[in-house]
PDB file of N, CA and C in Angstrom:
ATOM      1  N   MET A 214      -2.529   8.974 -31.641  1.00  0.00           N
ATOM      2  CA  MET A 214      -2.706   8.629 -30.307  1.00  0.00           C
ATOM      3  C   MET A 214      -1.493   9.274 -29.515  1.00  0.00           C
ATOM      4  N   SER A 215      -1.870  10.121 -28.537  1.00  0.00           N
ATOM      5  CA  SER A 215      -0.747  10.865 -27.816  1.00  0.00           C
ATOM      6  C   SER A 215      -0.174   9.991 -26.754  1.00  0.00           C
ATOM      7  N   ARG A 216       1.086  10.222 -26.349  1.00  0.00           N
ATOM      8  CA  ARG A 216       1.870   9.386 -25.434  1.00  0.00           C
ATOM      9  C   ARG A 216       1.762  10.178 -24.038  1.00  0.00           C
ATOM     10  N   HIS A 217       1.538   9.393 -23.056  1.00  0.00           N
ATOM     11  CA  HIS A 217       1.512   9.906 -21.761  1.00  0.00           C
ATOM     12  C   HIS A 217       2.499   8.998 -20.938  1.00  0.00           C
ATOM     13  N   SER A 218       3.114   9.638 -19.913  1.00  0.00           N
ATOM     14  CA  SER A 218       3.968   8.794 -18.974  1.00  0.00           C
ATOM     15  C   SER A 218       3.003   8.099 -17.994  1.00  0.00           C
ATOM     16  N   MET A 219       3.532   7.076 -17.410  1.00  0.00           N
ATOM     17  CA  MET A 219       2.714   6.325 -16.425  1.00  0.00           C
ATOM     18  C   MET A 219       2.141   7.116 -15.224  1.00  0.00           C
ATOM     19  N   THR A 220       2.934   8.082 -14.786  1.00  0.00           N
ATOM     20  CA  THR A 220       2.512   8.921 -13.736  1.00  0.00           C
ATOM     21  C   THR A 220       1.509   9.962 -14.039  1.00  0.00           C
ATOM     22  N   GLU A 221       1.627  10.432 -15.373  1.00  0.00           N
ATOM     23  CA  GLU A 221       0.764  11.575 -15.751  1.00  0.00           C
ATOM     24  C   GLU A 221      -0.366  11.051 -16.511  1.00  0.00           C
ATOM     25  N   ALA A 222      -1.543  11.016 -15.931  1.00  0.00           N
ATOM     26  CA  ALA A 222      -2.702  10.451 -16.543  1.00  0.00           C
ATOM     27  C   ALA A 222      -3.359  11.498 -17.458  1.00  0.00           C
ATOM     28  N   PRO A 223      -3.870  11.234 -18.560  1.00  0.00           N
ATOM     29  CA  PRO A 223      -4.596  12.232 -19.416  1.00  0.00           C
ATOM     30  C   PRO A 223      -5.763  12.840 -18.640  1.00  0.00           C
ATOM     31  N   ALA A 224      -5.964  14.054 -18.876  1.00  0.00           N
ATOM     32  CA  ALA A 224      -7.118  14.798 -18.301  1.00  0.00           C
ATOM     33  C   ALA A 224      -8.475  14.168 -18.775  1.00  0.00           C
ATOM     34  N   PRO A 225      -9.370  13.709 -17.972  1.00  0.00           N
ATOM     35  CA  PRO A 225     -10.495  13.073 -18.420  1.00  0.00           C
ATOM     36  C   PRO A 225     -11.412  14.177 -19.119  1.00  0.00           C
ATOM     37  N   VAL A 226     -12.027  13.696 -20.137  1.00  0.00           N
ATOM     38  CA  VAL A 226     -12.941  14.505 -20.969  1.00  0.00           C
ATOM     39  C   VAL A 226     -14.385  14.124 -20.676  1.00  0.00           C
ATOM     40  N   ALA A 227     -15.231  15.048 -20.563  1.00  0.00           N
ATOM     41  CA  ALA A 227     -16.653  14.761 -20.192  1.00  0.00           C
ATOM     42  C   ALA A 227     -17.186  13.868 -21.310  1.00  0.00           C
ATOM     43  N   GLY A 228     -17.814  12.817 -20.960  1.00  0.00           N
ATOM     44  CA  GLY A 228     -18.450  11.883 -21.943  1.00  0.00           C
ATOM     45  C   GLY A 228     -17.436  10.875 -22.566  1.00  0.00           C
ATOM     46  N   ASP A 229     -16.160  11.017 -22.044  1.00  0.00           N
ATOM     47  CA  ASP A 229     -15.177  10.018 -22.497  1.00  0.00           C
ATOM     48  C   ASP A 229     -15.263   8.641 -21.716  1.00  0.00           C
ATOM     49  N   ALA A 230     -15.794   7.704 -22.217  1.00  0.00           N
ATOM     50  CA  ALA A 230     -16.103   6.474 -21.495  1.00  0.00           C
ATOM     51  C   ALA A 230     -14.793   5.817 -21.142  1.00  0.00           C
ATOM     52  N   PHE A 231     -13.849   5.851 -22.063  1.00  0.00           N
ATOM     53  CA  PHE A 231     -12.591   5.146 -21.917  1.00  0.00           C
ATOM     54  C   PHE A 231     -11.854   5.733 -20.742  1.00  0.00           C
ATOM     55  N   SER A 232     -11.760   6.988 -20.546  1.00  0.00           N
ATOM     56  CA  SER A 232     -10.966   7.533 -19.472  1.00  0.00           C
ATOM     57  C   SER A 232     -11.842   7.406 -18.093  1.00  0.00           C
ATOM     58  N   PHE A 233     -13.050   7.303 -18.199  1.00  0.00           N
ATOM     59  CA  PHE A 233     -13.791   7.045 -16.952  1.00  0.00           C
ATOM     60  C   PHE A 233     -13.469   5.621 -16.518  1.00  0.00           C
ATOM     61  N   GLY A 234     -13.523   4.690 -17.499  1.00  0.00           N
ATOM     62  CA  GLY A 234     -13.273   3.283 -17.227  1.00  0.00           C
ATOM     63  C   GLY A 234     -11.904   3.106 -16.630  1.00  0.00           C
ATOM     64  N   ALA A 235     -10.898   3.888 -17.187  1.00  0.00           N
ATOM     65  CA  ALA A 235      -9.543   3.756 -16.781  1.00  0.00           C
ATOM     66  C   ALA A 235      -9.418   4.269 -15.316  1.00  0.00           C
ATOM     67  N   ALA A 236     -10.097   5.350 -15.032  1.00  0.00           N
ATOM     68  CA  ALA A 236      -9.931   5.916 -13.698  1.00  0.00           C
ATOM     69  C   ALA A 236     -10.620   4.925 -12.683  1.00  0.00           C
ATOM     70  N   GLU A 237     -11.734   4.322 -13.112  1.00  0.00           N
ATOM     71  CA  GLU A 237     -12.466   3.343 -12.220  1.00  0.00           C
ATOM     72  C   GLU A 237     -11.555   2.105 -11.912  1.00  0.00           C
ATOM     73  N   ALA A 238     -10.847   1.710 -13.060  1.00  0.00           N
ATOM     74  CA  ALA A 238      -9.867   0.592 -12.899  1.00  0.00           C
ATOM     75  C   ALA A 238      -8.727   0.813 -11.950  1.00  0.00           C
ATOM     76  N   GLN A 239      -8.241   2.072 -12.092  1.00  0.00           N
ATOM     77  CA  GLN A 239      -7.087   2.550 -11.259  1.00  0.00           C
ATOM     78  C   GLN A 239      -7.553   2.610  -9.786  1.00  0.00           C
ATOM     79  N   LEU A 240      -8.786   3.103  -9.522  1.00  0.00           N
ATOM     80  CA  LEU A 240      -9.298   3.207  -8.211  1.00  0.00           C
ATOM     81  C   LEU A 240      -9.468   1.762  -7.646  1.00  0.00           C
ATOM     82  N   GLN A 241      -9.903   0.834  -8.393  1.00  0.00           N
ATOM     83  CA  GLN A 241     -10.009  -0.549  -7.944  1.00  0.00           C
ATOM     84  C   GLN A 241      -8.708  -1.154  -7.602  1.00  0.00           C
ATOM     85  N   GLY A 242      -7.658  -0.762  -8.416  1.00  0.00           N
ATOM     86  CA  GLY A 242      -6.297  -1.219  -8.094  1.00  0.00           C
ATOM     87  C   GLY A 242      -5.755  -0.691  -6.824  1.00  0.00           C
ATOM     88  N   VAL A 243      -6.110   0.616  -6.530  1.00  0.00           N
ATOM     89  CA  VAL A 243      -5.678   1.219  -5.217  1.00  0.00           C
ATOM     90  C   VAL A 243      -6.333   0.544  -4.110  1.00  0.00           C
ATOM     91  N   GLN A 244      -7.685   0.226  -4.289  1.00  0.00           N
ATOM     92  CA  GLN A 244      -8.381  -0.455  -3.169  1.00  0.00           C
ATOM     93  C   GLN A 244      -7.863  -1.822  -2.967  1.00  0.00           C
ATOM     94  N   ASN A 245      -7.476  -2.541  -3.981  1.00  0.00           N
ATOM     95  CA  ASN A 245      -6.803  -3.749  -3.817  1.00  0.00           C
ATOM     96  C   ASN A 245      -5.480  -3.621  -2.996  1.00  0.00           C
ATOM     97  N   MET A 246      -4.661  -2.587  -3.385  1.00  0.00           N
ATOM     98  CA  MET A 246      -3.423  -2.450  -2.737  1.00  0.00           C
ATOM     99  C   MET A 246      -3.646  -2.140  -1.263  1.00  0.00           C
ATOM    100  N   MET A 247      -4.535  -1.294  -0.956  1.00  0.00           N
ATOM    101  CA  MET A 247      -4.875  -0.967   0.427  1.00  0.00           C
ATOM    102  C   MET A 247      -5.233  -2.184   1.225  1.00  0.00           C
ATOM    103  N   THR A 248      -5.955  -2.989   0.651  1.00  0.00           N
ATOM    104  CA  THR A 248      -6.426  -4.344   1.290  1.00  0.00           C
ATOM    105  C   THR A 248      -5.195  -5.137   1.543  1.00  0.00           C
ATOM    106  N   LEU A 249      -4.315  -5.240   0.548  1.00  0.00           N
ATOM    107  CA  LEU A 249      -3.090  -6.082   0.782  1.00  0.00           C
ATOM    108  C   LEU A 249      -2.167  -5.473   1.825  1.00  0.00           C
ATOM    109  N   LEU A 250      -2.174  -4.147   1.838  1.00  0.00           N
ATOM    110  CA  LEU A 250      -1.355  -3.558   2.891  1.00  0.00           C
ATOM    111  C   LEU A 250      -1.942  -3.610   4.270  1.00  0.00           C
ATOM    112  N   ALA A 251      -3.289  -3.613   4.265  1.00  0.00           N
ATOM    113  CA  ALA A 251      -4.023  -3.574   5.635  1.00  0.00           C
ATOM    114  C   ALA A 251      -3.837  -4.933   6.420  1.00  0.00           C
ATOM    115  N   ALA A 252      -3.795  -5.995   5.597  1.00  0.00           N
ATOM    116  CA  ALA A 252      -3.765  -7.329   6.338  1.00  0.00           C
ATOM    117  C   ALA A 252      -2.443  -7.513   7.171  1.00  0.00           C
ATOM    118  N   PRO A 253      -1.192  -7.327   6.714  1.00  0.00           N
ATOM    119  CA  PRO A 253      -0.054  -7.386   7.598  1.00  0.00           C
ATOM    120  C   PRO A 253       0.011  -6.346   8.589  1.00  0.00           C
ATOM    121  N   TRP A 254      -0.685  -5.142   8.340  1.00  0.00           N
ATOM    122  CA  TRP A 254      -0.608  -4.014   9.275  1.00  0.00           C
ATOM    123  C   TRP A 254      -1.449  -4.461  10.489  1.00  0.00           C
ATOM    124  N   ARG A 255      -2.632  -5.135  10.304  1.00  0.00           N
ATOM    125  CA  ARG A 255      -3.431  -5.581  11.332  1.00  0.00           C
ATOM    126  C   ARG A 255      -2.827  -6.653  12.187  1.00  0.00           C
ATOM    127  N   LEU A 256      -2.051  -7.556  11.498  1.00  0.00           N
ATOM    128  CA  LEU A 256      -1.292  -8.620  12.167  1.00  0.00           C
ATOM    129  C   LEU A 256      -0.215  -7.969  12.986  1.00  0.00           C
ATOM    130  N   PHE A 257       0.471  -7.032  12.530  1.00  0.00           N
ATOM    131  CA  PHE A 257       1.518  -6.286  13.291  1.00  0.00           C
ATOM    132  C   PHE A 257       0.912  -5.630  14.447  1.00  0.00           C
ATOM    133  N   LEU A 258      -0.200  -4.890  14.355  1.00  0.00           N
ATOM    134  CA  LEU A 258      -0.849  -4.284  15.559  1.00  0.00           C
ATOM    135  C   LEU A 258      -1.284  -5.321  16.567  1.00  0.00           C
ATOM    136  N   ALA A 259      -1.783  -6.409  16.139  1.00  0.00           N
ATOM    137  CA  ALA A 259      -2.174  -7.501  17.129  1.00  0.00           C
ATOM    138  C   ALA A 259      -0.863  -8.011  17.845  1.00  0.00           C
ATOM    139  N   LEU A 260       0.165  -8.216  17.110  1.00  0.00           N
ATOM    140  CA  LEU A 260       1.469  -8.737  17.745  1.00  0.00           C
ATOM    141  C   LEU A 260       1.974  -7.737  18.708  1.00  0.00           C
ATOM    142  N   SER A 261       1.997  -6.461  18.239  1.00  0.00           N
ATOM    143  CA  SER A 261       2.581  -5.498  19.223  1.00  0.00           C
ATOM    144  C   SER A 261       1.753  -5.304  20.471  1.00  0.00           C
ATOM    145  N   ALA A 262       0.399  -5.352  20.280  1.00  0.00           N
ATOM    146  CA  ALA A 262      -0.488  -5.328  21.454  1.00  0.00           C
ATOM    147  C   ALA A 262      -0.273  -6.531  22.484  1.00  0.00           C
ATOM    148  N   GLU A 263      -0.057  -7.691  21.827  1.00  0.00           N
ATOM    149  CA  GLU A 263       0.240  -8.937  22.604  1.00  0.00           C
ATOM    150  C   GLU A 263       1.572  -8.752  23.372  1.00  0.00           C
ATOM    151  N   MET A 264       2.597  -8.283  22.661  1.00  0.00           N
ATOM    152  CA  MET A 264       3.932  -8.027  23.323  1.00  0.00           C
ATOM    153  C   MET A 264       3.762  -6.950  24.396  1.00  0.00           C
ATOM    154  N   ALA A 265       3.003  -5.913  24.214  1.00  0.00           N
ATOM    155  CA  ALA A 265       2.901  -4.919  25.265  1.00  0.00           C
ATOM    156  C   ALA A 265       2.176  -5.496  26.477  1.00  0.00           C
ATOM    157  N   ARG A 266       1.297  -6.357  26.238  1.00  0.00           N
ATOM    158  CA  ARG A 266       0.558  -7.029  27.408  1.00  0.00           C
ATOM    159  C   ARG A 266       1.494  -7.942  28.095  1.00  0.00           C
ATOM    160  N   GLU A 267       2.402  -8.561  27.441  1.00  0.00           N
ATOM    161  CA  GLU A 267       3.360  -9.532  28.123  1.00  0.00           C
ATOM    162  C   GLU A 267       4.397  -8.735  28.819  1.00  0.00           C
ATOM    163  N   SER A 268       4.793  -7.631  28.236  1.00  0.00           N
ATOM    164  CA  SER A 268       5.832  -6.768  28.928  1.00  0.00           C
ATOM    165  C   SER A 268       5.352  -6.158  30.223  1.00  0.00           C
ATOM    166  N   LEU A 269       4.010  -5.862  30.193  1.00  0.00           N
ATOM    167  CA  LEU A 269       3.404  -5.355  31.523  1.00  0.00           C
ATOM    168  C   LEU A 269       3.277  -6.260  32.579  1.00  0.00           C
ATOM    169  N   GLY A 270       3.449  -7.557  32.259  1.00  0.00           N
ATOM    170  CA  GLY A 270       3.367  -8.569  33.280  1.00  0.00           C
ATOM    171  C   GLY A 270       1.963  -9.025  33.473  1.00  0.00           C
ATOM    172  N   PRO A 271       1.732  -9.931  34.433  1.00  0.00           N
ATOM    173  CA  PRO A 271       0.358 -10.484  34.596  1.00  0.00           C
ATOM    174  C   PRO A 271      -0.527  -9.351  35.015  1.00  0.00           C
ATOM    175  N   GLY A 272      -1.757  -9.289  34.465  1.00  0.00           N
ATOM    176  CA  GLY A 272      -2.689  -8.265  34.811  1.00  0.00           C
ATOM    177  C   GLY A 272      -3.468  -8.596  36.111  1.00  0.00           C
ATOM    178  N   ARG A 273      -3.338  -7.683  37.090  1.00  0.00           N
ATOM    179  CA  ARG A 273      -4.038  -8.028  38.330  1.00  0.00           C
ATOM    180  C   ARG A 273      -5.084  -6.894  38.682  1.00  0.00           C
TER     181      ARG A 273
END
């Protein structure tokens, strides 16, 4: 079994079910990370929009 660093993924071989499964699992992990990062980002955008509205004063 060859050793690979964590950053250097082995090149996928056609028909290699394991490498395909690993790539799919890695993609799922990336999607989970994006979801985790998106939640506070949405909250930050909502808060900054609210602060901008308050700094503009009462809308007339």
